[in-house]
XYZ file of C-alpha atoms in Angstrom:
402
model
C 101.305 53.247 105.215
C 100.004 50.415 107.406
C 102.939 48.244 106.209
C 105.267 51.083 107.118
C 103.740 51.211 110.604
C 104.250 47.438 111.047
C 107.923 47.624 109.976
C 108.461 50.761 112.032
C 107.251 49.292 115.343
C 108.811 45.909 114.720
C 112.199 47.590 114.385
C 111.515 49.836 117.427
C 110.509 46.756 119.420
C 113.888 45.228 118.574
C 115.835 48.190 119.953
C 113.878 50.140 122.568
C 113.818 47.359 125.166
C 117.516 46.812 124.978
C 118.827 50.363 124.394
C 119.754 51.053 127.985
C 121.432 47.616 128.235
C 123.423 48.320 125.052
C 124.819 51.614 126.425
C 125.843 49.932 129.759
C 126.974 46.500 128.667
C 128.393 47.175 125.196
C 129.307 50.865 125.177
C 130.518 50.595 128.793
C 128.719 53.765 130.122
C 127.966 54.037 133.815
C 124.378 54.120 134.877
C 124.379 57.909 135.575
C 125.637 58.677 132.022
C 123.010 56.354 130.524
C 120.311 58.247 132.416
C 121.654 61.655 131.205
C 121.996 60.313 127.642
C 118.451 59.025 127.430
C 116.951 62.040 129.243
C 118.731 64.624 127.157
C 118.167 62.868 123.872
C 114.390 62.514 124.757
C 114.271 66.275 125.563
C 115.910 67.115 122.206
C 113.235 65.089 120.494
C 110.557 67.389 121.812
C 111.533 69.968 119.182
C 110.949 67.427 116.462
C 107.135 67.544 116.603
C 106.524 71.323 115.966
C 109.444 71.475 113.535
C 108.198 68.590 111.378
C 104.619 69.861 111.489
C 105.582 73.344 110.331
C 107.734 71.971 107.454
C 104.930 69.623 106.375
C 102.620 72.552 105.671
C 105.151 73.851 103.072
C 106.650 70.801 101.387
C 105.506 67.412 100.117
C 104.793 65.216 103.126
C 106.239 61.979 101.839
C 109.567 63.544 100.989
C 109.903 64.981 104.486
C 108.986 61.611 105.964
C 111.702 59.846 103.855
C 114.251 62.386 105.116
C 113.255 61.661 108.692
C 113.502 57.932 108.103
C 116.969 58.190 106.617
C 118.047 60.438 109.465
C 116.993 57.816 112.020
C 118.796 55.008 110.106
C 122.026 57.012 109.967
C 121.854 58.003 113.614
C 121.368 54.463 114.722
C 124.207 53.125 112.659
C 126.419 55.926 114.009
C 126.032 54.412 117.425
C 128.022 51.436 116.318
C 131.076 53.607 115.496
C 131.911 54.898 118.992
C 131.765 54.337 122.747
C 132.420 57.990 123.471
C 129.651 59.479 125.735
C 129.466 62.825 123.933
C 129.192 61.342 120.435
C 126.607 58.786 121.643
C 124.538 61.670 123.133
C 124.679 63.616 119.879
C 123.730 60.620 117.735
C 120.892 59.678 120.087
C 119.580 63.255 120.066
C 119.555 63.400 116.259
C 117.689 60.145 116.102
C 115.216 61.269 118.819
C 114.555 64.518 116.862
C 113.672 62.568 113.710
C 111.623 60.029 115.691
C 109.341 62.591 117.183
C 109.040 64.309 113.877
C 108.136 61.084 112.086
C 105.296 60.426 114.551
C 103.637 63.716 113.668
C 104.282 63.228 109.933
C 102.629 59.732 110.078
C 99.552 61.134 111.845
C 99.372 63.980 109.377
C 99.556 61.514 106.467
C 96.742 59.478 107.975
C 94.553 62.636 108.415
C 95.080 63.707 104.870
C 94.711 60.338 103.117
C 91.757 58.945 105.111
C 89.404 62.015 105.136
C 86.146 61.338 107.044
C 87.454 57.839 108.032
C 90.473 59.285 109.892
C 89.564 57.904 113.294
C 89.075 54.386 111.977
C 92.255 54.668 109.931
C 94.244 55.764 112.957
C 92.745 52.902 115.019
C 93.844 50.357 112.397
C 97.282 51.904 112.379
C 97.553 51.653 116.173
C 96.540 48.016 115.979
C 99.171 47.264 113.371
C 101.749 49.173 115.409
C 101.066 47.183 118.588
C 101.371 43.980 116.589
C 104.745 45.199 115.366
C 105.804 46.099 118.976
C 104.991 42.570 120.025
C 106.895 40.921 117.116
C 109.986 43.057 117.733
C 109.780 42.564 121.488
C 109.680 38.779 121.206
C 112.621 38.819 118.791
C 114.604 41.080 121.221
C 113.797 38.692 124.061
C 115.315 35.866 122.084
C 118.473 37.860 121.395
C 118.739 38.824 125.095
C 118.732 35.141 125.884
C 121.947 34.854 123.854
C 123.410 37.970 125.513
C 126.517 38.341 123.280
C 127.932 41.622 121.872
C 126.986 40.500 118.395
C 123.386 39.909 119.484
C 122.980 43.522 120.796
C 124.626 44.974 117.676
C 122.330 42.882 115.446
C 119.241 44.266 117.168
C 120.523 47.837 116.580
C 121.324 47.067 112.930
C 117.878 45.449 112.579
C 116.192 48.643 113.746
C 118.354 50.733 111.354
C 117.442 48.403 108.401
C 113.739 48.746 109.266
C 113.995 52.523 108.429
C 115.561 51.737 105.137
C 112.688 49.337 104.337
C 110.276 52.099 105.403
C 112.005 54.525 103.043
C 111.528 52.135 100.166
C 107.836 51.702 101.004
C 107.255 55.488 101.464
C 108.650 56.090 98.014
C 105.706 54.106 96.659
C 103.077 56.114 98.631
C 100.840 58.599 96.983
C 101.297 62.172 98.120
C 98.097 63.151 99.930
C 96.418 66.536 99.228
C 97.405 69.244 101.655
C 94.656 71.634 102.966
C 97.340 74.189 103.914
C 98.772 74.289 100.396
C 95.276 74.462 98.889
C 94.389 77.408 101.086
C 97.707 79.076 100.323
C 97.075 78.704 96.569
C 93.395 79.743 96.570
C 92.134 82.915 95.003
C 90.660 84.171 98.248
C 93.419 84.061 100.871
C 93.021 85.355 104.352
C 93.000 89.160 104.711
C 96.525 89.249 106.237
C 97.826 86.510 103.925
C 99.274 84.533 106.855
C 98.299 81.015 107.859
C 96.902 80.322 111.279
C 99.427 79.975 114.068
C 98.886 77.381 116.805
C 101.311 79.254 119.121
C 98.749 82.113 119.205
C 95.745 79.789 119.630
C 95.201 79.840 123.402
C 92.528 77.088 123.201
C 94.783 74.698 121.348
C 97.719 75.317 123.624
C 95.622 74.583 126.710
C 94.180 71.538 124.981
C 97.764 70.329 124.339
C 98.695 70.981 127.984
C 95.767 68.818 129.210
C 96.783 66.121 126.702
C 100.180 65.778 128.441
C 98.387 64.583 131.531
C 96.075 62.238 129.676
C 99.098 60.486 128.084
C 100.112 59.333 131.593
C 98.696 55.837 131.047
C 101.899 55.204 129.066
C 104.143 56.017 131.944
C 102.041 54.042 134.349
C 102.008 50.886 132.207
C 105.616 51.091 130.895
C 107.374 52.377 134.001
C 105.044 52.413 136.980
C 103.587 48.909 136.621
C 106.812 46.909 136.662
C 108.362 49.064 139.435
C 105.228 48.824 141.578
C 104.959 45.098 141.015
C 108.496 44.414 142.083
C 108.866 46.872 144.968
C 105.382 47.093 146.511
C 103.446 43.897 145.894
C 103.838 40.171 146.377
C 103.012 39.360 142.803
C 105.571 37.171 140.999
C 108.158 39.220 139.031
C 107.538 37.177 135.958
C 104.154 38.735 135.600
C 105.607 42.146 134.559
C 106.384 41.318 130.969
C 103.097 39.378 130.657
C 101.221 42.491 131.610
C 102.833 44.439 128.767
C 101.830 41.546 126.436
C 98.238 41.833 127.755
C 98.316 45.544 126.995
C 99.413 44.938 123.381
C 96.846 42.186 122.790
C 94.004 44.324 124.097
C 94.922 47.144 121.742
C 95.214 44.797 118.811
C 91.766 43.382 119.340
C 89.841 46.340 120.785
C 91.230 49.606 119.286
C 89.378 49.430 115.980
C 85.938 48.620 117.482
C 86.422 51.445 120.000
C 87.139 53.855 117.116
C 83.462 53.608 116.072
C 82.572 55.442 119.328
C 84.021 58.753 118.021
C 82.788 59.528 114.567
C 82.436 63.296 115.477
C 84.040 65.742 117.739
C 81.018 65.630 119.999
C 81.244 61.877 120.474
C 84.967 62.150 120.995
C 84.419 64.671 123.772
C 81.880 62.358 125.445
C 84.620 59.605 125.653
C 86.410 61.683 128.236
C 83.934 60.423 130.900
C 84.598 56.650 130.440
C 88.303 57.557 129.910
C 88.487 59.116 133.398
C 86.441 56.234 134.930
C 88.857 53.632 133.482
C 91.930 55.490 134.636
C 90.574 55.875 138.209
C 89.600 52.163 138.251
C 93.149 51.304 137.171
C 94.592 53.480 139.937
C 92.327 51.965 142.575
C 93.398 48.497 141.413
C 97.053 49.548 141.721
C 96.425 50.687 145.249
C 94.568 47.555 146.294
C 97.410 45.318 144.842
C 99.504 45.808 148.019
C 97.028 43.806 150.056
C 96.777 40.053 150.125
C 99.171 37.402 148.858
C 100.754 36.808 145.401
C 97.515 35.624 143.781
C 95.430 38.595 145.015
C 98.177 41.004 144.002
C 98.465 39.482 140.601
C 94.680 39.642 140.085
C 94.613 43.338 141.063
C 97.457 44.182 138.715
C 95.777 42.351 135.863
C 92.608 44.376 136.524
C 94.709 47.584 136.643
C 96.324 46.734 133.285
C 92.948 46.082 131.627
C 91.497 49.367 132.942
C 94.495 51.459 132.067
C 94.677 49.967 128.651
C 91.026 50.816 127.981
C 91.828 54.333 129.192
C 94.702 54.431 126.744
C 92.540 53.307 123.826
C 89.707 55.681 124.671
C 92.231 58.557 124.844
C 93.844 57.605 121.601
C 90.436 57.662 119.856
C 89.229 60.951 121.406
C 92.662 62.721 121.154
C 92.953 61.849 117.409
C 89.615 63.359 116.537
C 89.764 66.382 118.812
C 93.324 67.350 117.897
C 92.284 67.520 114.253
C 88.879 69.125 114.874
C 90.473 71.992 116.856
C 93.204 72.496 114.242
C 92.973 75.147 111.496
C 92.815 73.615 108.044
C 95.374 76.082 106.639
C 97.978 75.059 109.179
C 97.113 71.461 109.997
C 100.705 70.270 110.112
C 101.777 73.118 112.474
C 98.793 72.367 114.832
C 99.541 68.616 114.926
C 103.176 69.458 115.494
C 102.252 71.497 118.667
C 99.934 68.646 119.761
C 102.837 66.263 119.424
C 104.563 68.096 122.252
C 102.113 66.553 124.661
C 103.291 62.999 124.221
C 106.917 64.085 124.016
C 106.642 66.032 127.261
C 104.925 63.075 128.993
C 107.826 60.865 127.968
C 110.178 63.221 129.843
C 108.022 64.126 132.825
C 105.627 61.179 133.118
C 108.208 58.759 134.589
C 109.174 61.310 137.210
C 105.543 61.795 138.323
C 104.791 58.051 138.375
C 107.952 57.222 140.394
C 106.946 60.011 142.834
C 103.548 58.290 143.171
C 105.329 54.940 143.751
C 107.504 56.507 146.459
C 104.443 58.034 148.168
C 102.771 54.583 148.447
C 99.286 53.132 147.836
C 97.257 56.210 148.931
C 98.859 58.270 146.132
C 97.283 56.225 143.245
C 93.709 57.434 143.878
C 95.049 60.949 144.059
C 96.601 60.506 140.607
C 93.105 59.295 139.438
C 91.526 62.515 140.794
C 94.009 64.535 138.954
C 93.035 62.860 135.692
C 89.353 63.392 136.428
C 90.101 67.155 136.818
C 92.066 67.149 133.566
C 89.231 65.416 131.637
C 86.728 68.004 132.988
C 88.988 70.841 131.940
C 89.538 69.423 128.473
C 85.841 68.847 128.004
C 85.183 72.542 128.858
C 87.949 73.648 126.437
C 86.539 71.589 123.584
C 82.983 72.809 124.249
C 84.165 76.444 123.963
C 86.697 75.902 121.267
C 84.480 74.252 118.644
C 81.220 75.524 117.008
C 78.035 73.924 118.246
C 77.584 72.268 114.837
C 80.882 70.412 115.211
C 79.839 68.976 118.542
C 76.453 67.770 117.315
C 75.813 64.355 115.976
C 75.153 64.279 112.196
C 71.516 63.887 111.204
C 70.394 60.365 110.421
C 68.999 59.847 106.914
C 66.805 57.037 105.594
C 69.837 55.444 103.849
C 71.577 55.021 107.215
C 68.878 52.836 108.650
């Protein structure tokens, strides 16, 4: 599955950075229609998370993942067949639906196959994914330098082919055991015979709501950082892509070591404190970057990127463990599907919030940091009440662990 993650993000890196340019320069859509297309298709993708999670509790996971991969390949190739806005919108929405579903299915596979090592496994997968992003992004940059219609179409085809490669690799993967299907087939089912329902789990729904806010580092780094750099600071514009490279490099080298900090739900909950501290430090550095000349602004933005990247990695580690610890074993897929709504919703609403902060100016960044502090405090309280005391305690140390 790690090879699949590498191929996946390499293909995504080829396409995501040039998608908007393809729709404007090659398909000939005006900017307003491109914004609607990407916004609506992103919103359609939100439904993919809970839908895929619910299906994964009932059918073999690898087969559903293969179907989602083929759906994405077909949707991408369909973009080559038309310049009509309505058809492009439909094809993009179909691809987005499968993309969001695939993310949940991949996480669920990792949870089922890795067992007690699930946090470390997810950390390694994030490391591989970021390496893939970097490879794909560099290849896309080379194609952009050419700038021809064929170059853009080759990038799109490259991403579609990556899903076909992923399908071939997934066919070779072992189907992991499913707790939900074990529970369903046990001799002692629940009294009502029905699996747990995340939509009736108030604690999990509130946890998912707080997660939406904690995913904001993505919008700040991907959207807010380049816009703030160009419009509010004197830092050289060429620094913007280098800051994204710095983000990828830090994740590649630091995500796995940081995963060791959360072997239990209790340790994962404790990471919310340094997570909030890193996010606030990043926001303060963003605010300070408007002062001084180009060198001072560049230094502040580098510090902001480092702090926000560590907030991102700490959140990834804590979120992965807590989202599984709070989920019911008999409906693990459905729970992770609901949790997937948080990142999907952030992709739609996060850029709007970040651009509003940019419009408000430097004083708004510390306020955003305070909002994250409040969110971390709320989530910590939810986890404390939502999990049994034993789950929040560190495991006893035995003589063999010394």
